[in-house]
Short mmCIF file of C-alpha atoms in Angstrom, two decimals:
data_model
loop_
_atom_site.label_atom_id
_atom_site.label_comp_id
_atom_site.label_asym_id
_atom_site.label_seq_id
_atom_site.Cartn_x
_atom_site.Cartn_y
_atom_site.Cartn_z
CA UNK A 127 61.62 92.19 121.75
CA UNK A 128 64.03 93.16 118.86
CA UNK A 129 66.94 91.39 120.99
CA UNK A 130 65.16 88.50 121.75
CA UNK A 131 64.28 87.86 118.15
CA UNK A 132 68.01 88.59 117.27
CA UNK A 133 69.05 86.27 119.73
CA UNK A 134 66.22 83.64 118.68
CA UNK A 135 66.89 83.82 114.94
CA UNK A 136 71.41 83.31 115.59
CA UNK A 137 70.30 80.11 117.96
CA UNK A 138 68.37 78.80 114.82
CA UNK A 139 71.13 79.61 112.36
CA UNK A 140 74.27 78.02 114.75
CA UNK A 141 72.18 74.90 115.93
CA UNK A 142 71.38 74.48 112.00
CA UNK A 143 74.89 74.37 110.43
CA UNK A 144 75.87 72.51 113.11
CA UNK A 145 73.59 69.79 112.50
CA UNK A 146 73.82 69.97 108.78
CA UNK A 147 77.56 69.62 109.26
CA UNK A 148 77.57 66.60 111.54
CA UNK A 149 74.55 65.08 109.22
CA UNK A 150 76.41 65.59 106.18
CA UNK A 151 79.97 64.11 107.88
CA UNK A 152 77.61 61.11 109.03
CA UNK A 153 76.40 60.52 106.02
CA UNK A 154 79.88 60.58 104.32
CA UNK A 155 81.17 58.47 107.10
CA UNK A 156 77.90 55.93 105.74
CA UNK A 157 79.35 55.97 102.21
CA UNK A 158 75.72 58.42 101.24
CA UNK A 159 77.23 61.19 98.82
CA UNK A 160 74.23 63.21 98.30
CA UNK A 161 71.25 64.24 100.27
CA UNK A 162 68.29 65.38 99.19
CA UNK A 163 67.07 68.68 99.44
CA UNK A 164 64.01 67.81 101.28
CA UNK A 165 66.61 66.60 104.30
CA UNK A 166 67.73 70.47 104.55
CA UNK A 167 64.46 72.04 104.63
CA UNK A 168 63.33 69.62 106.92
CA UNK A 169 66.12 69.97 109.24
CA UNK A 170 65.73 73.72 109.41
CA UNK A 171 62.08 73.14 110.05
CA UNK A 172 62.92 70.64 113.12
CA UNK A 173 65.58 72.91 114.27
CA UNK A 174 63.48 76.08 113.96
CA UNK A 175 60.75 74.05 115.97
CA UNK A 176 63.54 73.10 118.48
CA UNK A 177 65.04 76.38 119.32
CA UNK A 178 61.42 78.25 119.65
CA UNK A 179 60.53 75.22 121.82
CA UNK A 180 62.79 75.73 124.32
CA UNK A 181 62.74 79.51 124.16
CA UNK A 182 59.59 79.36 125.33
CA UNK A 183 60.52 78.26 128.63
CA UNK A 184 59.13 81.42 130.58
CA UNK A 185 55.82 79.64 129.89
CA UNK A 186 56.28 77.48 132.30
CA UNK A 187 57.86 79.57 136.08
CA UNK A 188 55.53 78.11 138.20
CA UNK A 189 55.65 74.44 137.11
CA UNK A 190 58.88 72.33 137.99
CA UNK A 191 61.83 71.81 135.46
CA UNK A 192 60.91 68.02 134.81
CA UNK A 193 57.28 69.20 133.72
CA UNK A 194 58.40 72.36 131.94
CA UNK A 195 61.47 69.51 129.59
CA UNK A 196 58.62 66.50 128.93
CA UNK A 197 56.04 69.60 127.88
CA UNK A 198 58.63 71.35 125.24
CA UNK A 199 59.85 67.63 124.36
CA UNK A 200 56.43 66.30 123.70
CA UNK A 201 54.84 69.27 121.82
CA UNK A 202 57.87 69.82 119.97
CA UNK A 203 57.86 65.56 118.66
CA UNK A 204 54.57 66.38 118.16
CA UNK A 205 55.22 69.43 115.59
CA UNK A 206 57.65 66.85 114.07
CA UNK A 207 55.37 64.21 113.40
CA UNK A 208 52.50 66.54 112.22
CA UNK A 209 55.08 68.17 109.59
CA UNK A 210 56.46 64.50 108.35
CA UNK A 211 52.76 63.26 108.59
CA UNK A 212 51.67 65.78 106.40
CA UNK A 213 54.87 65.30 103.58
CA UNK A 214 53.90 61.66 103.77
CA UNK A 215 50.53 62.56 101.92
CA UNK A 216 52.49 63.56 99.15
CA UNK A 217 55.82 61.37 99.28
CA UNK A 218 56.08 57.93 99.56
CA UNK A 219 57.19 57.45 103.44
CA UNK A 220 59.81 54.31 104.48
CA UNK A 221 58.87 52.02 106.94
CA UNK A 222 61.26 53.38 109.40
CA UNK A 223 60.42 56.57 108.47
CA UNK A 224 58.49 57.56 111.85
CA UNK A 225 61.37 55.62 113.93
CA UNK A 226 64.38 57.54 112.03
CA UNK A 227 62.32 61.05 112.70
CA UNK A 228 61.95 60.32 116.44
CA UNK A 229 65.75 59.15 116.69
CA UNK A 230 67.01 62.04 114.59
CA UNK A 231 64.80 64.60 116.70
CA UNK A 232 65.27 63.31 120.07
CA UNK A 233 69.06 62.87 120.31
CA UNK A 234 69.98 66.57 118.77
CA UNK A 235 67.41 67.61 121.39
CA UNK A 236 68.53 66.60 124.71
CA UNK A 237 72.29 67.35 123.55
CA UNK A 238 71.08 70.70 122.82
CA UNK A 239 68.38 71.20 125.88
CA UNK A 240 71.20 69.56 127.81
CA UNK A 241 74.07 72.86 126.29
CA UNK A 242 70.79 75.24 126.60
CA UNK A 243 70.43 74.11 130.69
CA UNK A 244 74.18 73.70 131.54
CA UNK A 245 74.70 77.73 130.40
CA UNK A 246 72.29 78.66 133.81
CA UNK A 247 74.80 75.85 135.92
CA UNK A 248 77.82 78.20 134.41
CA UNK A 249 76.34 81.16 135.27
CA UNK A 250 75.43 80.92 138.67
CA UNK A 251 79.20 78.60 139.37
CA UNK A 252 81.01 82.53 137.89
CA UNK A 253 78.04 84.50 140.03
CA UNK A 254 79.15 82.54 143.12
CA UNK A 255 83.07 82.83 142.56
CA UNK A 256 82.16 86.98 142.27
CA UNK A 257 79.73 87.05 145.21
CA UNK A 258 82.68 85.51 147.46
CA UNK A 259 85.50 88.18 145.84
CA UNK A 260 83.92 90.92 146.89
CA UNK A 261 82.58 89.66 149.88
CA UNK A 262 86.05 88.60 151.23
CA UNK A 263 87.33 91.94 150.22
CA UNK A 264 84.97 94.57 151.78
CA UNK B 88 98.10 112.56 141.42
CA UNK B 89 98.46 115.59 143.87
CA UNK B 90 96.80 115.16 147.41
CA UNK B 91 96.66 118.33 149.87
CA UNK B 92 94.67 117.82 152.76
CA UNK B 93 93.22 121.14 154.79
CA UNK B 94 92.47 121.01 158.90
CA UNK B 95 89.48 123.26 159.78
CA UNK B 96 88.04 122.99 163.02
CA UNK B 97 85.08 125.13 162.33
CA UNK B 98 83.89 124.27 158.73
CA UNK B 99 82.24 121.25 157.70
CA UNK B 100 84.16 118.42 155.85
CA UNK B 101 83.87 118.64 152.02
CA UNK B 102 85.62 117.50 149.03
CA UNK B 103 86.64 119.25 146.11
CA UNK B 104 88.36 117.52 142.93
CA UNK B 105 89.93 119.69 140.32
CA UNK B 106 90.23 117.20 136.81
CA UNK B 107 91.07 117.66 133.65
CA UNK B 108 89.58 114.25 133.00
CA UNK B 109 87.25 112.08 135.03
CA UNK B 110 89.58 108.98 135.04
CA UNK B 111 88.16 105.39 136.39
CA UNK B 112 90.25 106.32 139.71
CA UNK B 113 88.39 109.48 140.13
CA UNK B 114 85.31 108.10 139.74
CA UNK B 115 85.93 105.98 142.38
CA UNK B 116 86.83 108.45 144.86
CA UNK B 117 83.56 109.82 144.34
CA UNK B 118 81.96 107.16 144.34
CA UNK B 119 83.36 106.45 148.02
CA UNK B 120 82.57 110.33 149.35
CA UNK B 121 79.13 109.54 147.55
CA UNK B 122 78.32 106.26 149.48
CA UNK B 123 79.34 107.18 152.78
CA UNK B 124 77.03 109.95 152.70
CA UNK B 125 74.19 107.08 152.82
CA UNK B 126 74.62 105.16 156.05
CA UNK B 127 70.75 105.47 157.29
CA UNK B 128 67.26 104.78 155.86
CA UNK B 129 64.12 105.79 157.79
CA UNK B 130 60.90 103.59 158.07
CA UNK B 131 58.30 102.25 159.77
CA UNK B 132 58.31 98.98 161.75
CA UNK B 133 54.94 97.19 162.64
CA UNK B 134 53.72 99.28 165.53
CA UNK B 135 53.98 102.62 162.86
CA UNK B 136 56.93 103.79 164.86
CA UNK B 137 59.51 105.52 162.89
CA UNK B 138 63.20 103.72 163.06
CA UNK B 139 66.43 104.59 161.81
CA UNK B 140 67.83 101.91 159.65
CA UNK B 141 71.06 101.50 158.68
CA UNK B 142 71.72 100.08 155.20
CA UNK B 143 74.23 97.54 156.02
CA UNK B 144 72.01 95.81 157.93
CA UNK B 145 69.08 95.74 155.27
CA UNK B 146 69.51 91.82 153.51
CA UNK B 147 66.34 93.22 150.39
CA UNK B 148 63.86 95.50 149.59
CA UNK B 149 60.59 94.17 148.62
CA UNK B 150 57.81 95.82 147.04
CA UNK B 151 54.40 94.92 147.43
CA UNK B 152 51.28 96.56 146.47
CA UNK B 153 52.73 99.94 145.98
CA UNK B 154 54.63 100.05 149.17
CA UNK B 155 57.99 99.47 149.72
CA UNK B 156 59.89 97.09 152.37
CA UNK B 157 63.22 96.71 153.82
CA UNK B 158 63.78 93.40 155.36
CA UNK B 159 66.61 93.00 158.06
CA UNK B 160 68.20 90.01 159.50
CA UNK B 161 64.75 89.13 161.75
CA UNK B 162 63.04 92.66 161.13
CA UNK B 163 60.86 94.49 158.48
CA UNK B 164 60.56 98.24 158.09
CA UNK B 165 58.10 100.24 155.60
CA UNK B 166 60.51 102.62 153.96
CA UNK B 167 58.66 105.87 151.68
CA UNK B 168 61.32 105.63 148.24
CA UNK B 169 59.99 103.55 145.77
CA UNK B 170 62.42 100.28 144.48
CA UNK B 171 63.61 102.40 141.65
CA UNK B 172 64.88 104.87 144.20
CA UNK B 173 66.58 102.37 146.43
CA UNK B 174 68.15 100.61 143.62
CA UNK B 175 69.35 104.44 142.56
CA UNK B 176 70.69 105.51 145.72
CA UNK B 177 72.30 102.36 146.75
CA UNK B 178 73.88 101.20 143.79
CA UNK B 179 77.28 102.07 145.21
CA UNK B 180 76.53 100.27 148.38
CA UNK B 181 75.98 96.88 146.97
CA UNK B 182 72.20 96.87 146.36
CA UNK B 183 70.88 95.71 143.12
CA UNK B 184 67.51 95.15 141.18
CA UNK B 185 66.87 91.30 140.78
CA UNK B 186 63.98 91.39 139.66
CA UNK B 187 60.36 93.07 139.54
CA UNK B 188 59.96 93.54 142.81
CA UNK B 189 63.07 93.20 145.19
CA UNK B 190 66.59 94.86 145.37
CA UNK B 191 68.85 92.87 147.03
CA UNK B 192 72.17 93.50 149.11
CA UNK B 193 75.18 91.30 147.66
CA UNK B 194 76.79 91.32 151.03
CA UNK B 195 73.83 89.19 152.41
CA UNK B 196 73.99 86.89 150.02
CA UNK B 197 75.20 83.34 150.64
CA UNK B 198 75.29 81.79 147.31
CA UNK B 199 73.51 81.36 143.99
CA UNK B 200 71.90 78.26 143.07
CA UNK B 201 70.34 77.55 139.53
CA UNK B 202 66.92 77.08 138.41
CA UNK B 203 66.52 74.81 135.40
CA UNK B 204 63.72 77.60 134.49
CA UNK B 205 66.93 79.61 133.39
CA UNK B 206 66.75 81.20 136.58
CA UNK B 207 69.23 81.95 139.54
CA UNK B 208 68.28 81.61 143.24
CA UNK B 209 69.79 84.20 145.41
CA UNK B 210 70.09 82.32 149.22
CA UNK B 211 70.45 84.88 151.36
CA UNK B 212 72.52 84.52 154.59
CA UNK B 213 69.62 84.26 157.05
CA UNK B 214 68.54 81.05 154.26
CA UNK B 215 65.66 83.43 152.49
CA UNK B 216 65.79 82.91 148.90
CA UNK B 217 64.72 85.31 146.39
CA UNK B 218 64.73 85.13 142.41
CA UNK B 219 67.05 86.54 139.77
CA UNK B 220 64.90 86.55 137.39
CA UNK B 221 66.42 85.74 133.39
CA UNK B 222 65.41 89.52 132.59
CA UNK B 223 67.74 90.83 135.12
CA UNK B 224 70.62 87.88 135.20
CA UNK B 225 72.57 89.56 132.79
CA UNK B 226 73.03 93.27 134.67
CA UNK B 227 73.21 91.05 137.97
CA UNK B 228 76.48 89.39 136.68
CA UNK B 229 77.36 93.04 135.60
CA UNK B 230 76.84 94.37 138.70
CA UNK B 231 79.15 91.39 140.66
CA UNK B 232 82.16 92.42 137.72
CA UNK B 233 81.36 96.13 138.28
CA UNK B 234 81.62 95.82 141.86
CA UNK B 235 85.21 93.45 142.21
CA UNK B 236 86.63 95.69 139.50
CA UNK B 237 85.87 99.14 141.90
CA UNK B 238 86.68 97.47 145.68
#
Protein backbone atom coordinates (compact mmCIF):
# COMPACT_ATOMS: atom_id res chain seq x y z
CA UNK A 1 0.00 0.00 0.00
CA UNK A 2 2.95 2.25 1.17
CA UNK A 3 4.59 1.58 -2.43
CA UNK A 4 1.73 2.18 -4.29
CA UNK A 5 1.13 5.51 -2.67
CA UNK A 6 4.92 6.27 -3.20
CA UNK A 7 4.62 5.41 -6.62
CA UNK A 8 1.13 7.34 -6.97
CA UNK A 9 2.28 10.54 -5.28
CA UNK A 10 6.09 10.68 -7.85
CA UNK A 11 3.50 10.11 -11.01
CA UNK A 12 1.62 13.28 -9.69
CA UNK A 13 4.76 15.27 -9.00
CA UNK A 14 6.66 14.31 -12.68
CA UNK A 15 3.36 14.63 -14.80
CA UNK A 16 2.96 18.15 -12.88
CA UNK A 17 6.31 19.91 -13.63
CA UNK A 18 6.10 18.61 -16.77
CA UNK A 19 3.01 20.26 -17.63
CA UNK A 20 3.77 23.40 -15.77
CA UNK A 21 6.96 23.53 -17.81
CA UNK A 22 5.46 23.06 -21.25
CA UNK A 23 2.41 25.52 -20.05
CA UNK A 24 4.69 28.08 -18.93
CA UNK A 25 7.11 27.70 -22.37
CA UNK A 26 3.61 27.95 -24.27
CA UNK A 27 2.66 30.72 -22.75
CA UNK A 28 6.06 32.50 -23.31
CA UNK A 29 6.02 31.28 -26.82
CA UNK A 30 2.21 33.39 -26.76
CA UNK A 31 3.99 36.56 -25.60
CA UNK A 32 1.81 35.83 -21.75
CA UNK A 33 4.60 36.69 -19.06
CA UNK A 34 2.77 35.85 -16.02
CA UNK A 35 0.23 33.33 -14.96
CA UNK A 36 -1.87 33.41 -12.34
CA UNK A 37 -1.66 31.44 -9.42
CA UNK A 38 -5.03 29.98 -9.74
CA UNK A 39 -3.54 28.23 -13.21
CA UNK A 40 -1.01 26.21 -10.81
CA UNK A 41 -3.35 25.04 -8.31
CA UNK A 42 -5.64 24.15 -10.82
CA UNK A 43 -3.26 22.25 -12.83
CA UNK A 44 -2.13 20.20 -9.87
CA UNK A 45 -5.75 19.58 -9.13
CA UNK A 46 -6.39 18.25 -12.90
CA UNK A 47 -3.21 16.40 -12.81
CA UNK A 48 -3.80 14.89 -9.35
CA UNK A 49 -7.35 13.89 -10.78
CA UNK A 50 -5.52 12.47 -13.88
CA UNK A 51 -2.95 10.27 -12.39
CA UNK A 52 -5.52 8.70 -9.62
CA UNK A 53 -7.83 8.24 -12.64
CA UNK A 54 -5.90 6.06 -14.40
CA UNK A 55 -4.39 4.32 -11.40
CA UNK A 56 -7.46 3.07 -10.79
CA UNK A 57 -7.48 0.85 -13.63
CA UNK A 58 -7.72 -2.53 -11.58
CA UNK A 59 -11.35 -1.37 -11.26
CA UNK A 60 -12.11 -2.34 -14.29
CA UNK A 61 -10.32 -6.48 -15.17
CA UNK A 62 -13.29 -7.81 -16.38
CA UNK A 63 -14.52 -5.04 -18.72
CA UNK A 64 -12.55 -4.44 -22.09
CA UNK A 65 -9.76 -1.71 -22.48
CA UNK A 66 -12.05 0.63 -24.69
CA UNK A 67 -14.72 0.64 -21.77
CA UNK A 68 -12.20 0.72 -18.93
CA UNK A 69 -10.27 4.46 -21.23
CA UNK A 70 -13.97 6.24 -22.05
CA UNK A 71 -14.94 5.36 -18.09
CA UNK A 72 -11.54 7.02 -16.52
CA UNK A 73 -11.83 9.75 -19.45
CA UNK A 74 -15.37 10.64 -18.74
CA UNK A 75 -15.38 10.63 -14.89
CA UNK A 76 -12.18 12.25 -14.81
CA UNK A 77 -13.73 15.49 -17.44
CA UNK A 78 -16.32 15.20 -15.21
CA UNK A 79 -14.17 15.96 -11.87
CA UNK A 80 -12.82 18.79 -14.11
CA UNK A 81 -15.86 20.45 -14.88
CA UNK A 82 -17.37 20.04 -11.33
CA UNK A 83 -14.04 21.76 -9.85
CA UNK A 84 -14.11 24.77 -12.64
CA UNK A 85 -18.00 24.83 -12.19
CA UNK A 86 -17.68 25.36 -8.74
CA UNK A 87 -14.61 28.35 -9.04
CA UNK A 88 -16.98 29.89 -11.54
CA UNK A 89 -19.44 30.70 -8.55
CA UNK A 90 -16.91 32.79 -7.23
CA UNK A 91 -14.79 34.09 -10.35
CA UNK A 92 -15.98 35.58 -13.24
CA UNK A 93 -15.66 32.59 -15.96
CA UNK A 94 -14.68 33.50 -19.96
CA UNK A 95 -16.77 32.41 -22.54
CA UNK A 96 -14.37 29.86 -23.68
CA UNK A 97 -13.73 29.00 -20.42
CA UNK A 98 -15.51 25.40 -20.52
CA UNK A 99 -13.95 24.85 -24.22
CA UNK A 100 -10.20 25.83 -23.05
CA UNK A 101 -10.74 23.32 -19.82
CA UNK A 102 -11.85 20.42 -22.07
CA UNK A 103 -8.91 21.15 -24.65
CA UNK A 104 -6.33 21.65 -21.91
CA UNK A 105 -7.58 18.34 -20.07
CA UNK A 106 -8.10 16.13 -22.90
CA UNK A 107 -4.87 16.50 -24.91
CA UNK A 108 -2.35 16.09 -21.69
CA UNK A 109 -4.61 13.07 -21.12
CA UNK A 110 -4.42 10.81 -23.98
CA UNK A 111 -0.55 11.81 -24.38
CA UNK A 112 -0.21 10.66 -20.95
CA UNK A 113 -2.85 7.50 -20.94
CA UNK A 114 -1.20 6.93 -24.32
CA UNK A 115 2.92 6.88 -22.21
CA UNK A 116 0.86 5.12 -19.19
CA UNK A 117 -0.44 2.12 -21.90
CA UNK A 118 2.69 1.95 -24.18
CA UNK A 119 4.93 0.99 -20.73
CA UNK A 120 2.69 -2.65 -20.69
CA UNK A 121 3.55 -2.83 -24.92
CA UNK A 122 7.44 -2.40 -23.61
CA UNK A 123 7.17 -4.75 -21.15
CA UNK A 124 5.82 -7.65 -22.62
CA UNK A 125 8.21 -6.74 -26.29
CA UNK A 126 11.63 -7.23 -23.29
CA UNK A 127 9.46 -10.35 -21.60
CA UNK A 128 9.27 -11.93 -25.07
CA UNK A 129 13.01 -11.21 -26.19
CA UNK A 130 13.90 -13.10 -22.48
CA UNK A 131 11.35 -15.91 -22.86
CA UNK A 132 13.12 -16.81 -26.36
CA UNK A 133 16.95 -16.45 -24.67
CA UNK A 134 16.49 -18.87 -22.44
CA UNK A 135 14.39 -20.96 -24.31
CA UNK A 136 16.93 -21.26 -27.21
CA UNK A 137 19.57 -21.92 -24.67
CA UNK A 138 18.28 -24.80 -22.45
CA UNK B 1 38.75 -23.48 -8.93
CA UNK B 2 39.98 -27.06 -7.94
CA UNK B 3 37.85 -30.07 -9.32
CA UNK B 4 38.69 -33.78 -8.02
CA UNK B 5 36.31 -36.21 -9.02
CA UNK B 6 36.07 -39.75 -6.85
CA UNK B 7 34.81 -43.31 -8.66
CA UNK B 8 32.90 -45.48 -6.13
CA UNK B 9 31.07 -48.28 -7.33
CA UNK B 10 29.33 -49.04 -4.13
CA UNK B 11 28.38 -45.62 -2.55
CA UNK B 12 25.79 -43.40 -3.68
CA UNK B 13 26.63 -40.21 -5.75
CA UNK B 14 26.94 -37.05 -3.59
CA UNK B 15 28.45 -33.73 -3.72
CA UNK B 16 30.46 -31.97 -1.36
CA UNK B 17 31.73 -28.20 -1.85
CA UNK B 18 34.36 -26.87 0.45
CA UNK B 19 34.08 -22.58 0.13
CA UNK B 20 35.43 -20.00 1.68
CA UNK B 21 32.79 -17.90 -0.01
CA UNK B 22 29.54 -18.80 -1.71
CA UNK B 23 30.41 -17.04 -5.06
CA UNK B 24 27.50 -16.57 -7.90
CA UNK B 25 29.34 -19.69 -9.67
CA UNK B 26 28.88 -21.80 -6.68
CA UNK B 27 25.58 -21.08 -6.28
CA UNK B 28 24.95 -22.24 -9.46
CA UNK B 29 26.45 -25.52 -9.15
CA UNK B 30 24.10 -26.08 -6.49
CA UNK B 31 21.57 -24.91 -7.88
CA UNK B 32 22.09 -27.59 -10.80
CA UNK B 33 22.77 -30.75 -8.14
CA UNK B 34 19.55 -29.14 -6.46
CA UNK B 35 17.25 -29.26 -9.59
CA UNK B 36 18.13 -32.46 -10.91
CA UNK B 37 17.16 -34.00 -7.80
CA UNK B 38 13.42 -32.96 -8.90
CA UNK B 39 12.62 -34.75 -12.12
CA UNK B 40 9.07 -36.35 -10.91
CA UNK B 41 5.82 -35.12 -9.30
CA UNK B 42 3.13 -37.60 -8.18
CA UNK B 43 -0.71 -37.06 -8.69
CA UNK B 44 -3.82 -38.12 -9.48
CA UNK B 45 -5.38 -38.21 -12.97
CA UNK B 46 -9.27 -38.42 -13.40
CA UNK B 47 -9.90 -42.07 -12.71
CA UNK B 48 -7.99 -41.40 -8.93
CA UNK B 49 -5.10 -43.42 -10.22
CA UNK B 50 -1.81 -42.32 -8.99
CA UNK B 51 0.80 -41.21 -11.97
CA UNK B 52 4.23 -40.24 -12.02
CA UNK B 53 4.70 -36.91 -13.60
CA UNK B 54 7.58 -35.55 -14.77
CA UNK B 55 8.05 -31.78 -14.44
CA UNK B 56 9.20 -30.98 -17.82
CA UNK B 57 6.25 -32.00 -19.17
CA UNK B 58 3.91 -29.95 -16.72
CA UNK B 59 2.94 -26.45 -19.06
CA UNK B 60 1.03 -24.76 -15.14
CA UNK B 61 -0.19 -25.45 -11.99
CA UNK B 62 -3.57 -24.27 -11.19
CA UNK B 63 -5.22 -23.99 -8.01
CA UNK B 64 -8.73 -24.23 -7.49
CA UNK B 65 -10.77 -24.52 -4.47
CA UNK B 66 -8.03 -25.63 -2.23
CA UNK B 67 -6.67 -28.25 -4.48
CA UNK B 68 -3.93 -28.10 -6.58
CA UNK B 69 -3.51 -29.02 -10.49
CA UNK B 70 -0.83 -29.76 -12.86
CA UNK B 71 -1.85 -29.39 -16.39
CA UNK B 72 0.21 -31.25 -19.18
CA UNK B 73 0.26 -30.84 -22.84
CA UNK B 74 -3.51 -32.69 -23.20
CA UNK B 75 -3.56 -34.08 -19.48
CA UNK B 76 -4.46 -32.92 -15.87
CA UNK B 77 -3.17 -34.46 -12.68
CA UNK B 78 -4.27 -33.55 -8.91
CA UNK B 79 -0.92 -33.08 -7.27
CA UNK B 80 -1.00 -32.90 -2.89
CA UNK B 81 1.76 -29.55 -2.48
CA UNK B 82 0.03 -26.52 -2.34
CA UNK B 83 1.07 -23.55 -5.22
CA UNK B 84 3.37 -22.04 -2.69
CA UNK B 85 5.18 -25.34 -2.56
CA UNK B 86 5.44 -25.85 -6.27
CA UNK B 87 6.52 -22.40 -6.90
CA UNK B 88 9.28 -23.27 -3.92
CA UNK B 89 10.53 -26.39 -5.19
CA UNK B 90 10.58 -25.56 -8.78
CA UNK B 91 11.92 -22.28 -8.87
CA UNK B 92 15.17 -23.60 -10.30
CA UNK B 93 13.36 -25.52 -12.93
CA UNK B 94 11.67 -22.68 -14.62
CA UNK B 95 8.33 -22.51 -12.78
CA UNK B 96 7.08 -19.28 -11.55
CA UNK B 97 4.05 -17.66 -9.64
CA UNK B 98 1.97 -15.47 -12.14
CA UNK B 99 -0.47 -14.82 -10.34
CA UNK B 100 -3.06 -15.91 -7.51
CA UNK B 101 -3.65 -19.00 -8.58
CA UNK B 102 -1.27 -20.59 -11.28
CA UNK B 103 2.56 -21.22 -11.54
CA UNK B 104 3.59 -21.44 -14.81
CA UNK B 105 6.59 -23.22 -16.70
CA UNK B 106 8.62 -20.58 -18.92
CA UNK B 107 9.66 -23.34 -21.22
CA UNK B 108 5.93 -23.77 -22.32
CA UNK B 109 5.46 -20.55 -22.98
CA UNK B 110 5.05 -19.21 -26.52
CA UNK B 111 4.94 -15.56 -26.12
CA UNK B 112 3.57 -12.65 -24.09
CA UNK B 113 0.98 -10.49 -25.37
CA UNK B 114 -0.26 -7.23 -23.54
CA UNK B 115 -3.41 -6.37 -21.95
CA UNK B 116 -4.30 -2.68 -22.06
CA UNK B 117 -5.60 -3.56 -18.33
CA UNK B 118 -1.74 -3.29 -17.56
CA UNK B 119 -1.67 -6.85 -17.81
CA UNK B 120 0.50 -9.53 -19.70
CA UNK B 121 -0.97 -12.64 -21.39
CA UNK B 122 1.16 -15.65 -21.08
CA UNK B 123 0.20 -17.98 -24.51
CA UNK B 124 1.27 -21.06 -23.73
CA UNK B 125 2.60 -23.46 -26.44
CA UNK B 126 -0.46 -25.74 -26.65
CA UNK B 127 -2.37 -21.85 -27.31
CA UNK B 128 -3.79 -21.79 -23.43
CA UNK B 129 -3.42 -18.42 -22.13
CA UNK B 130 -3.11 -17.55 -18.61
CA UNK B 131 -2.67 -14.03 -16.81
CA UNK B 132 0.35 -12.21 -15.38
CA UNK B 133 -1.30 -10.38 -13.34
CA UNK B 134 0.27 -6.37 -12.63
CA UNK B 135 0.98 -7.66 -8.92
CA UNK B 136 3.29 -10.26 -10.09
CA UNK B 137 4.70 -8.58 -13.58
CA UNK B 138 7.45 -7.15 -11.92
CA UNK B 139 9.13 -10.56 -10.17
CA UNK B 140 7.97 -12.29 -13.57
CA UNK B 141 10.43 -10.03 -15.56
CA UNK B 142 12.84 -10.83 -12.59
CA UNK B 143 12.51 -14.21 -12.86
CA UNK B 144 13.15 -14.20 -17.06
CA UNK B 145 16.67 -11.88 -16.07
CA UNK B 146 17.36 -14.28 -13.16
CA UNK B 147 17.02 -17.18 -15.26
CA UNK B 148 19.28 -15.96 -18.73
CA UNK B 149 21.81 -14.60 -16.26
CA UNK B 150 22.21 -18.45 -14.46
CA UNK B 151 21.78 -20.81 -17.93
Amino acid sequence: MKGKLKEILLSICVSYTILNVSNSAVSLMNGYEFTPNSNSLNMILWTSIAVLTLYAHHLFDKVSPLVMIICQYVFAMSCVLLIVYVQSLTEEMHPNGYRDVFLSFTIPFIIGGFIYYYQVYKHAKKDNALLKEIQSKS
Amino acid sequence: MKLSLFKHKEKEDYIEIHYKHMTPQLEKIVEVANADCIENLYGRDEYDRQVVIEVRDIYYFEAVDKKCFAYTKSAVYQVQETLLQLADKLYSLGFVRINKGNVVNIYTIEAVKPALNMRLIAVLKNEEQLIINRSYKKAFQEYLEERRNII
